[in-house]
XYZ file of C-alpha atoms in Angstrom:
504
model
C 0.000 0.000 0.000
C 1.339 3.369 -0.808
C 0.623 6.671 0.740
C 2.366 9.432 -0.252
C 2.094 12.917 1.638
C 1.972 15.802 -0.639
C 4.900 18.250 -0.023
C 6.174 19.071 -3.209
C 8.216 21.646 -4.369
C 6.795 24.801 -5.799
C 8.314 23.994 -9.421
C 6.872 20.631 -9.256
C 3.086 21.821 -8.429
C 2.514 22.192 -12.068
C 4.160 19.394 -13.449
C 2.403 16.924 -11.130
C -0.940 17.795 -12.745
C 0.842 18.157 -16.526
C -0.382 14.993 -18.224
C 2.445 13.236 -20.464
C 1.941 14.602 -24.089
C 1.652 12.482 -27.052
C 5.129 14.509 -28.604
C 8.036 13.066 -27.286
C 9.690 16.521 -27.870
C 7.475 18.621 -26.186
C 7.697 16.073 -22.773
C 11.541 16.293 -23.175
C 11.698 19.925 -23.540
C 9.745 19.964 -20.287
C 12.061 17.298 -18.441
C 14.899 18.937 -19.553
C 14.042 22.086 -17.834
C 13.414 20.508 -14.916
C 16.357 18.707 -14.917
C 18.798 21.503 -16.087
C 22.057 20.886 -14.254
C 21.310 17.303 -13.224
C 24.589 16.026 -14.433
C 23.722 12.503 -12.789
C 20.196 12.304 -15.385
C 20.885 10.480 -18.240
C 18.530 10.857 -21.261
C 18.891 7.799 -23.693
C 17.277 8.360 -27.062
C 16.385 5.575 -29.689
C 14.231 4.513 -32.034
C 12.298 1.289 -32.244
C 12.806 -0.621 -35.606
C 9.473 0.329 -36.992
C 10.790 4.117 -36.754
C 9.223 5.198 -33.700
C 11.540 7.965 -31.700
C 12.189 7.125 -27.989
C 13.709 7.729 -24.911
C 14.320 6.175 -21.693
C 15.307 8.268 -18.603
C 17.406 6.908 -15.146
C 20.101 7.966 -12.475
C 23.947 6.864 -13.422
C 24.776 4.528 -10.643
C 21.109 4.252 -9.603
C 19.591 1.160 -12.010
C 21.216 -1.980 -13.225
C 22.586 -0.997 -16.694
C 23.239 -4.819 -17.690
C 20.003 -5.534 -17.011
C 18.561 -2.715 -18.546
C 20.251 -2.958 -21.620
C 19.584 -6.775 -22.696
C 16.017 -6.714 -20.884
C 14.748 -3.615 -21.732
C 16.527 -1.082 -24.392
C 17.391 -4.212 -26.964
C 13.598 -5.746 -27.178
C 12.041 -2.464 -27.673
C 14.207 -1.227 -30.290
C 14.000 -4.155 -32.415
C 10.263 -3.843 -31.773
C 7.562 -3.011 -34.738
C 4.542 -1.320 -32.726
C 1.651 0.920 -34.280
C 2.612 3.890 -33.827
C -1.110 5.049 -32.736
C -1.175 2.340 -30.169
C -1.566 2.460 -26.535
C 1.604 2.568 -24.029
C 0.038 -0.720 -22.524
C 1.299 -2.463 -25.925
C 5.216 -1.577 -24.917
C 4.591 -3.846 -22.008
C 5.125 -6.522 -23.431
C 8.164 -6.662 -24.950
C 9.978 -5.441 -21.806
C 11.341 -8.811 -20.143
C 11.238 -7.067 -16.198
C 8.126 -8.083 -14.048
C 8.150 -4.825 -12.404
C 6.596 -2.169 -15.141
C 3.809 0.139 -14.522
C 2.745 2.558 -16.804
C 2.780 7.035 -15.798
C 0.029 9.256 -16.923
C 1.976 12.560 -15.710
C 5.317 14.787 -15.849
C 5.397 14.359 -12.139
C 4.867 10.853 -11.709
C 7.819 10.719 -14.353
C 10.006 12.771 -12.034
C 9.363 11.300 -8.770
C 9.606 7.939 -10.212
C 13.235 8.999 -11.842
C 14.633 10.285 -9.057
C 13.547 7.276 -6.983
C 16.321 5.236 -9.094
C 13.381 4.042 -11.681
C 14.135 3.406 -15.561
C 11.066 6.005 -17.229
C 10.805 5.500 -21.429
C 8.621 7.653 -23.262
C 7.417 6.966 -26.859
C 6.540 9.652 -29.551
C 2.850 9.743 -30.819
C 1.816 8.008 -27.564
C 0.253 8.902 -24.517
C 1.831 8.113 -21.021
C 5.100 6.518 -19.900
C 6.942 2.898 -18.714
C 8.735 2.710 -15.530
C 10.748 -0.103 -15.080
C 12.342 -0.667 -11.157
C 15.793 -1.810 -12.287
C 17.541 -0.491 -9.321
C 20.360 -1.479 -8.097
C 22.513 0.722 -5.335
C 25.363 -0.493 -3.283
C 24.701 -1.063 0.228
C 26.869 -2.918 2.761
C 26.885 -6.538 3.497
C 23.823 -7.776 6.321
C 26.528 -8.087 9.452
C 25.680 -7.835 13.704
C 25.186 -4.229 15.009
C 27.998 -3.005 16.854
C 25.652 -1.179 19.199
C 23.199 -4.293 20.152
C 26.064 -7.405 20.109
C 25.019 -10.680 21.991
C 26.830 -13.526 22.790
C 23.901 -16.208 21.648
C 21.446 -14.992 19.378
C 21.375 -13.782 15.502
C 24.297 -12.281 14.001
C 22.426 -10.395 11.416
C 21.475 -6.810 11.397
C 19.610 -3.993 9.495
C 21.442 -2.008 7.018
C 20.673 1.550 4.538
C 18.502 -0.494 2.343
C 14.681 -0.715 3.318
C 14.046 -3.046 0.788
C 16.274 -5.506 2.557
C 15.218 -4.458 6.185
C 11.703 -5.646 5.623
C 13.115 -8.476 3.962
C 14.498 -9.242 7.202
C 11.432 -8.735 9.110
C 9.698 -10.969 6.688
C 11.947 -13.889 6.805
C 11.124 -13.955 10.877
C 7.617 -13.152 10.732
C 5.751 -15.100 7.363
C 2.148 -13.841 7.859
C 0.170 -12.106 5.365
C -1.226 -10.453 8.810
C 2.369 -8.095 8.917
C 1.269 -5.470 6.926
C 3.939 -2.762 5.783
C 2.420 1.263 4.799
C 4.883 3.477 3.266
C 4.790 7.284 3.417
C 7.120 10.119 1.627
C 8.647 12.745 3.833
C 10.960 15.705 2.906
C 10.366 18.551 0.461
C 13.363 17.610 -1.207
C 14.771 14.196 0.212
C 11.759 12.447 -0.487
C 12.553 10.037 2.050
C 10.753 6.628 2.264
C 8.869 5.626 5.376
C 7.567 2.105 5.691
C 5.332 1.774 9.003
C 5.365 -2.324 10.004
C 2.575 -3.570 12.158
C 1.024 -7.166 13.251
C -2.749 -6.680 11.915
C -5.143 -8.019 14.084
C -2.551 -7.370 17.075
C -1.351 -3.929 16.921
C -3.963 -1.529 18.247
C -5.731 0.707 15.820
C -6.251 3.629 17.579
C -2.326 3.295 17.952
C -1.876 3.053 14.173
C -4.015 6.017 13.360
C -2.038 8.128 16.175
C 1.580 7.270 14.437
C -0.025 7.764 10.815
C -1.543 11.104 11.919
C 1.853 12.501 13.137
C 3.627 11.072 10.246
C 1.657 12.648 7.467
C 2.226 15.715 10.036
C 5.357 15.877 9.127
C 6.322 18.905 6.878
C 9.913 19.790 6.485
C 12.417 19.842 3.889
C 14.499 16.790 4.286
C 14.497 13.488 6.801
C 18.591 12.055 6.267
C 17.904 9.911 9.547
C 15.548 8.349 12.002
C 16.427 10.828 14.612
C 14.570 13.203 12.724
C 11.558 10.719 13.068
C 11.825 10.211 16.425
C 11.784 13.640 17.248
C 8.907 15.133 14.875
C 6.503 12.609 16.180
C 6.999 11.851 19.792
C 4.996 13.348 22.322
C 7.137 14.906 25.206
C 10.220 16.318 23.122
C 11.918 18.081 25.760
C 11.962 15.315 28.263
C 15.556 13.344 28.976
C 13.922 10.235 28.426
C 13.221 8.518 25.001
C 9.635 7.762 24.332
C 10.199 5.668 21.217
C 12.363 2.637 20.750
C 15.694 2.547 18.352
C 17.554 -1.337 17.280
C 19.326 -2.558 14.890
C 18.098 -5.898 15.600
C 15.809 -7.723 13.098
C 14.990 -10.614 16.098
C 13.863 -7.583 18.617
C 12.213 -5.875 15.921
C 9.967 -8.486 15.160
C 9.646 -9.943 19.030
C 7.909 -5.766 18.883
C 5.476 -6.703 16.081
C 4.455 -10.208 17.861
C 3.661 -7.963 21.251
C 1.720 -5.417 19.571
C 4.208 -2.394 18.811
C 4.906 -0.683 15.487
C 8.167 -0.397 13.487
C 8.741 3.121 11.515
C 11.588 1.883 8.914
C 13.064 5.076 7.422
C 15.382 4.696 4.000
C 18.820 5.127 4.150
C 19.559 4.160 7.484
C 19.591 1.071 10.144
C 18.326 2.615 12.588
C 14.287 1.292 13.133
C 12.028 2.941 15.338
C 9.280 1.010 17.536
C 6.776 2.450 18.928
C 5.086 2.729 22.203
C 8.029 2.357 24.500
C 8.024 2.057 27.815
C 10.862 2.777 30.702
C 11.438 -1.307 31.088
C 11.746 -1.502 27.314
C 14.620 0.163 27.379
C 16.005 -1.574 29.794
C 15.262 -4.973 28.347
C 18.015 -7.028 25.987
C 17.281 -9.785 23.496
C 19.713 -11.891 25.598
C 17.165 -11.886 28.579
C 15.341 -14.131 26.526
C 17.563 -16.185 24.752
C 19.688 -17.502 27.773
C 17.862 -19.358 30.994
C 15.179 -17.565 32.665
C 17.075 -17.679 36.326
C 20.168 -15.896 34.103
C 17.740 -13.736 32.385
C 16.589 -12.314 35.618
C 19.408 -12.165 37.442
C 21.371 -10.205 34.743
C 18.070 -7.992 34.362
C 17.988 -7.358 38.464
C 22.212 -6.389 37.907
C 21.160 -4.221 35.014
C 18.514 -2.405 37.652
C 21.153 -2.216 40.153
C 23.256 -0.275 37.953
C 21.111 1.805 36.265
C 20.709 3.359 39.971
C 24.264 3.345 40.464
C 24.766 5.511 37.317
C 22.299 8.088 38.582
C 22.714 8.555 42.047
C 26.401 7.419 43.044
C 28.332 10.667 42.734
C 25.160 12.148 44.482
C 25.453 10.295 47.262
C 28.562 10.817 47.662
C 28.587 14.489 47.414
C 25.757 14.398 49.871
C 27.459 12.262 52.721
C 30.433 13.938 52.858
C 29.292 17.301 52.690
C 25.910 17.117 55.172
C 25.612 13.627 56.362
C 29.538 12.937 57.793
C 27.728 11.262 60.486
C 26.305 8.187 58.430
C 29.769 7.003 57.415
C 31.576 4.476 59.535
C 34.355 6.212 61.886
C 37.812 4.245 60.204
C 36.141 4.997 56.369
C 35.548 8.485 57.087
C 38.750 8.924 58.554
C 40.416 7.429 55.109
C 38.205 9.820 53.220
C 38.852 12.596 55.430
C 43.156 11.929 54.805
C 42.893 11.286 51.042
C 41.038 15.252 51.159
C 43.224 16.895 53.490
C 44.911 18.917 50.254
C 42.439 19.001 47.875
C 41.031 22.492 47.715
C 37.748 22.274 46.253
C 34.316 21.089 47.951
C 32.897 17.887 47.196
C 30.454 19.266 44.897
C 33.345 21.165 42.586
C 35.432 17.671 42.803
C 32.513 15.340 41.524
C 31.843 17.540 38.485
C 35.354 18.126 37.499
C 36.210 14.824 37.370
C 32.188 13.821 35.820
C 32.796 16.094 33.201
C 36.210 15.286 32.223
C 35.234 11.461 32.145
C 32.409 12.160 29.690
C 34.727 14.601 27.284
C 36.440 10.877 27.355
C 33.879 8.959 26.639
C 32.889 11.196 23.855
C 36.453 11.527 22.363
C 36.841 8.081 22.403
C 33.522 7.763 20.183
C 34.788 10.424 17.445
C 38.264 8.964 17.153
C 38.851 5.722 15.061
C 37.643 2.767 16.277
C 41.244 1.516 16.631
C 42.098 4.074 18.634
C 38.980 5.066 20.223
C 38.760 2.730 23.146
C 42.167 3.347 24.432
C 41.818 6.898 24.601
C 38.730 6.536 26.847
C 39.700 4.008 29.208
C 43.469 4.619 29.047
C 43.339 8.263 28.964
C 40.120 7.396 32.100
C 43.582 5.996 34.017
C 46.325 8.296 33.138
C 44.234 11.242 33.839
C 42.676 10.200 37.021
C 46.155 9.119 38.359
C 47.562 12.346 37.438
C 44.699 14.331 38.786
C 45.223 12.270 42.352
C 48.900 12.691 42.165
C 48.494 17.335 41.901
C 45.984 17.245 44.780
C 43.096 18.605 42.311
C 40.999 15.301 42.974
C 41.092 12.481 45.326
C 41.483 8.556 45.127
C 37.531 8.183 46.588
C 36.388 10.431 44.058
C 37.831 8.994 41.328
C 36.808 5.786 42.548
C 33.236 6.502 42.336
C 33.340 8.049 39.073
C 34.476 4.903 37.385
C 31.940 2.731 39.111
C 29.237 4.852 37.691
C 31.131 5.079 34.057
C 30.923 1.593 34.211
C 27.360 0.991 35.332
C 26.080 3.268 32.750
C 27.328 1.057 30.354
C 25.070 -1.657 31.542
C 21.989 -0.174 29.624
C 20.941 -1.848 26.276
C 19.755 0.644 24.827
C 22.422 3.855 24.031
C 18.793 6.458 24.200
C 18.654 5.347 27.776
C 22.276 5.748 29.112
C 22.515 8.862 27.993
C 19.353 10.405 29.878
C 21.067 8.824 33.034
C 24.484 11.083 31.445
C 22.241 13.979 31.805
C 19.867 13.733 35.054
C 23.226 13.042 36.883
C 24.721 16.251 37.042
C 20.966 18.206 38.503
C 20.472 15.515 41.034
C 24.223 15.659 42.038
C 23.814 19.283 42.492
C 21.048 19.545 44.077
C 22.458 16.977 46.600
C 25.548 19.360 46.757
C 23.706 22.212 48.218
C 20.944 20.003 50.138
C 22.079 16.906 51.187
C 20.082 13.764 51.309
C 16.755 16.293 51.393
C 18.163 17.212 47.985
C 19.094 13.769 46.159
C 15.404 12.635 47.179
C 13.739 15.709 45.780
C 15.382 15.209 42.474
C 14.596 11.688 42.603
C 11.160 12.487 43.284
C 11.322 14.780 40.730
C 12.502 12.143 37.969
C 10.411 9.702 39.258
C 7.040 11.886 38.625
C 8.133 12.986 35.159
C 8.204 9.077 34.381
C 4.698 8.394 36.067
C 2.785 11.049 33.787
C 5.300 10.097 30.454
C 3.540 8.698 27.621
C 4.253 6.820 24.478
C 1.411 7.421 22.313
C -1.048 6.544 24.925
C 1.006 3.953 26.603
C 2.049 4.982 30.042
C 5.854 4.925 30.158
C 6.432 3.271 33.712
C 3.711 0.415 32.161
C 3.241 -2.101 33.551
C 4.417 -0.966 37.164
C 2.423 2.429 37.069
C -0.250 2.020 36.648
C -0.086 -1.930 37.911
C -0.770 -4.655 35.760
C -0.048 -8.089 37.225
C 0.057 -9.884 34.216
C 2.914 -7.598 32.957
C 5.020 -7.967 35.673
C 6.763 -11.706 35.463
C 8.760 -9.711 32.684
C 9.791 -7.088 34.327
C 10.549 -7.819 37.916
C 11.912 -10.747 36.081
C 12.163 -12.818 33.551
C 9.976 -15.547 33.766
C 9.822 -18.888 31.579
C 8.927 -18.532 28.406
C 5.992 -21.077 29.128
C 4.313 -18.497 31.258
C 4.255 -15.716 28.614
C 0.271 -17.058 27.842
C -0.604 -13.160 26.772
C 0.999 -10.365 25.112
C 1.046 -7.316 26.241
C -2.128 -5.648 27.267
C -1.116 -2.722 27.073
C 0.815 -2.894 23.492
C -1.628 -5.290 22.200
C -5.679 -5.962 21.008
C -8.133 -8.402 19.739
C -5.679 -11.576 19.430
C -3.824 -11.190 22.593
C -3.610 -14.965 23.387
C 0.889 -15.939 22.376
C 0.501 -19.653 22.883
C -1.643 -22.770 24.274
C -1.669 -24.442 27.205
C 1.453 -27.131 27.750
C 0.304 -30.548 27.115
C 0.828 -32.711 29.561
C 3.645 -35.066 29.861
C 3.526 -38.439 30.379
């Protein structure tokens, strides 16, 4: 199904509603002036053997020339069709499957541009497009970002064509349905919205359709752009929709309920709702035991608490609450401070700021380089920083715990709102204590409760409390006990498997 938005550029208005002429000359003049300065259009011009003047249209490096050549170009110029015929007789001497015929100068355009072979025929009406693309794209390989140790090794790449390929191989139901949308004034980027019919919610589908066909801007290059133009709560830390690069995941989303948003030219595909414990969930949890899948899932918890309040904590003990620390540790603390001349407070963000210009250098570098800056240069710095009294050993200390426990989180979206809430809730506890770290805690903790992801509420199903939602996220419970998807992802067939049949 195709649904295209109309945004189209002011020159193109006209031409959209210009229907192709029967004189090939006066449809080139007109293509030629809209592509004036298009060194990458290629007009081919021939005749067919009868005499009839042609010409075929396409982008260099965009269409398979092999194939268009022997399959296309060579049967219709030895070809002897009445001139006064319709286009629907070219048909059939073009040996491609895909071949539909254009009735405008716009379609002809878009349809160019999208990497499509267009031939027009003097003394007829309309046009052929032929989809003999062919672009380079990059081998199917495992994401980087979302590596496992069991589990598929294959990942989505810049080509949609071969993403929902991907999906389709895992999930072969003529219930997954896949809409695609244009987007961009002048990237005409392709959409493709993926969703479980009979499973996915409707109201949900109409909600992410709306907002897509929303959309009105010039150019979409990546899913971020997505992401952004259609959630609900932009300016909060959190992300409210999903990101993977993980075919398995993506369709273990369709089977619950949840919609993918595939954008072209990138691997990136969005699922929407999301929830807190989404995020916080890894296709590993369900691949390994269910006693390992929970236990690594309580860890990840842990950590994800660490990451957020640790330097807090500590800021907030030392400078308010002295009193709560055992006599001997506070003395050690106490000595490894006696020559350090800032406060807590001034200490904790030095050294938290300095370990995530690291972290961030370490990302922009070269790979091969990358990861020694940021955990070498982590070392040498710290050491050097402990060695000129600026920071001490405690300090530094608790900042690597927490650079470590961030890393913990799955998903990248999610470790990088705990990157940002750290440094209010750390100052806050720098200037009030305890009372300070709770507020902001409170603080975070409300934002989550009244969060939504179109109509899902984030903290689902803890908040509000759904006990059949629970056994996977509390933990991870067998895989025999998942009886129902989702409630609150999923309608109408929300039954995932029978009962177990007895054994004997």
């Amino acid at each position: 199904m195709k649904k295209e938005i109309p945004r189209e550029l002011s020159v193109e208005k006209e031409a959209y509603q210009t229907s192709i002429s029967a004189e090939l000359s006066e449809n080139m003049k007109i293509l030629r002036t809209h592509f004036t300065d298009c060194a990458d259009v290629l007009f081919t011009q021939f005749h067919t053997e009868n005499g009839l003047n042609a010409c075929m249209l396409h982008l260099r490096g965009a269409v398979d020339v092999e194939l268009q050549d022997g399959n296309v170009l060579a049967p219709l110029k030895s070809s002897k069709v009445d001139p006064e015929g319709s286009i629907e007789t070219f048909k059939a001497y073009i040996n491609v499957s895909n071949v539909y015929e254009l009735q405008t100068i716009g379609q002809v355009l878009h349809d160019v541009l999208g990497g499509r072979s267009v031939v027009l025929f003097d003394k007829v009406h309309g046009a052929l497009t032929i989809g003999l693309m062919r672009y380079d794209t990059r081998a199917v390989e495992e994401p980087l970002a979302e590596s496992v140790v069991r589990g598929s090794r294959e990942g989505f790449i810049e080509s949609t064509t071969v993403n929902t390929s991907l999906i389709r191989k895992r999930l072969k139901t003529p219930a997954l349905k896949f809409i695609t949308f244009t987007v961009g004034t002048y990237s005409k980027t392709e959409l493709t919205l993926a969703y479980i019919q009979g499973i996915a919610k409707p109201d949900v589908i109409s909600k992410v359709t709306e907002r897509i066909e929303q959309i009105d801007i010039d150019g979409v290059l990546e899913s971020g752009y997505i992401e952004e133009l259609i959630e609900g709560n932009t300016y909060s830390p959190f992300p409210q929709i999903q990101a993977t690069e993980r075919p398995d995941v993506a369709a273990a989303s369709l089977l619950e309920g949840r919609i993918l948003i595939l954008t072209e030219n990138t691997p990136i595909v969005l699922i929407v709702p999301a929830t807190f414990w989404s995020l916080m969930q890894s296709p590993e949890d369900y691949y390994q035991r269910y006693l390992i899948g929970t236990l690594i899932r309580w860890l990840r918890y842990t950590f994800f608490l660490i990451a957020m309040l640790a330097p807090a904590v500590y800021v907030a003990v030392l400078t308010f609450h002295q009193e709560m620390v055992p006599t001997t540790l506070l003395l050690r603390v106490a000595k490894s401070r006696e020559e350090i001349p800032f406060p807590a407070l001034v200490e904790a963000l030095i050294m938290e700021i300095t370990f995530e210009a690291l972290r961030e250098a370490g990302i922009r570098l070269p790979r091969q380089v990358g990861s020694a800056v940021s955990i070498v240069g982590a070392l040498v710095i710290g050491q050097a920083a402990i060695q000129a009294g600026l920071v001490s050993a405690p300090m530094v200390m608790v900042v690597a715990i927490t650079g470590i426990s961030s890393f913990m989180m799955p998903q990248y979206s999610a470790s990088i709102a705990l990157r940002i809430l750290r440094f209010p809730i750390m100052i806050l506890s720098g200037f009030m204590g305890l009372f300070g770290l709770i507020l902001g805690l409170l603080v975070v903790i409300s934002h989550l409760c009244i969060l939504r992801s179109f109509g899902v509420p984030y903290m689902a199903p803890i908040a509000p409390i759904s006990l059949s939602g629970i056994k996977d996220v509390l933990i991870r419970a067998p895989i025999n006990k998942f009886k129902m998807r989702p409630l609150f992802y999923s309608q109408g067939n929300t039954k995932r498997q029978g009962d177990k049949p007895d054994e004997n």
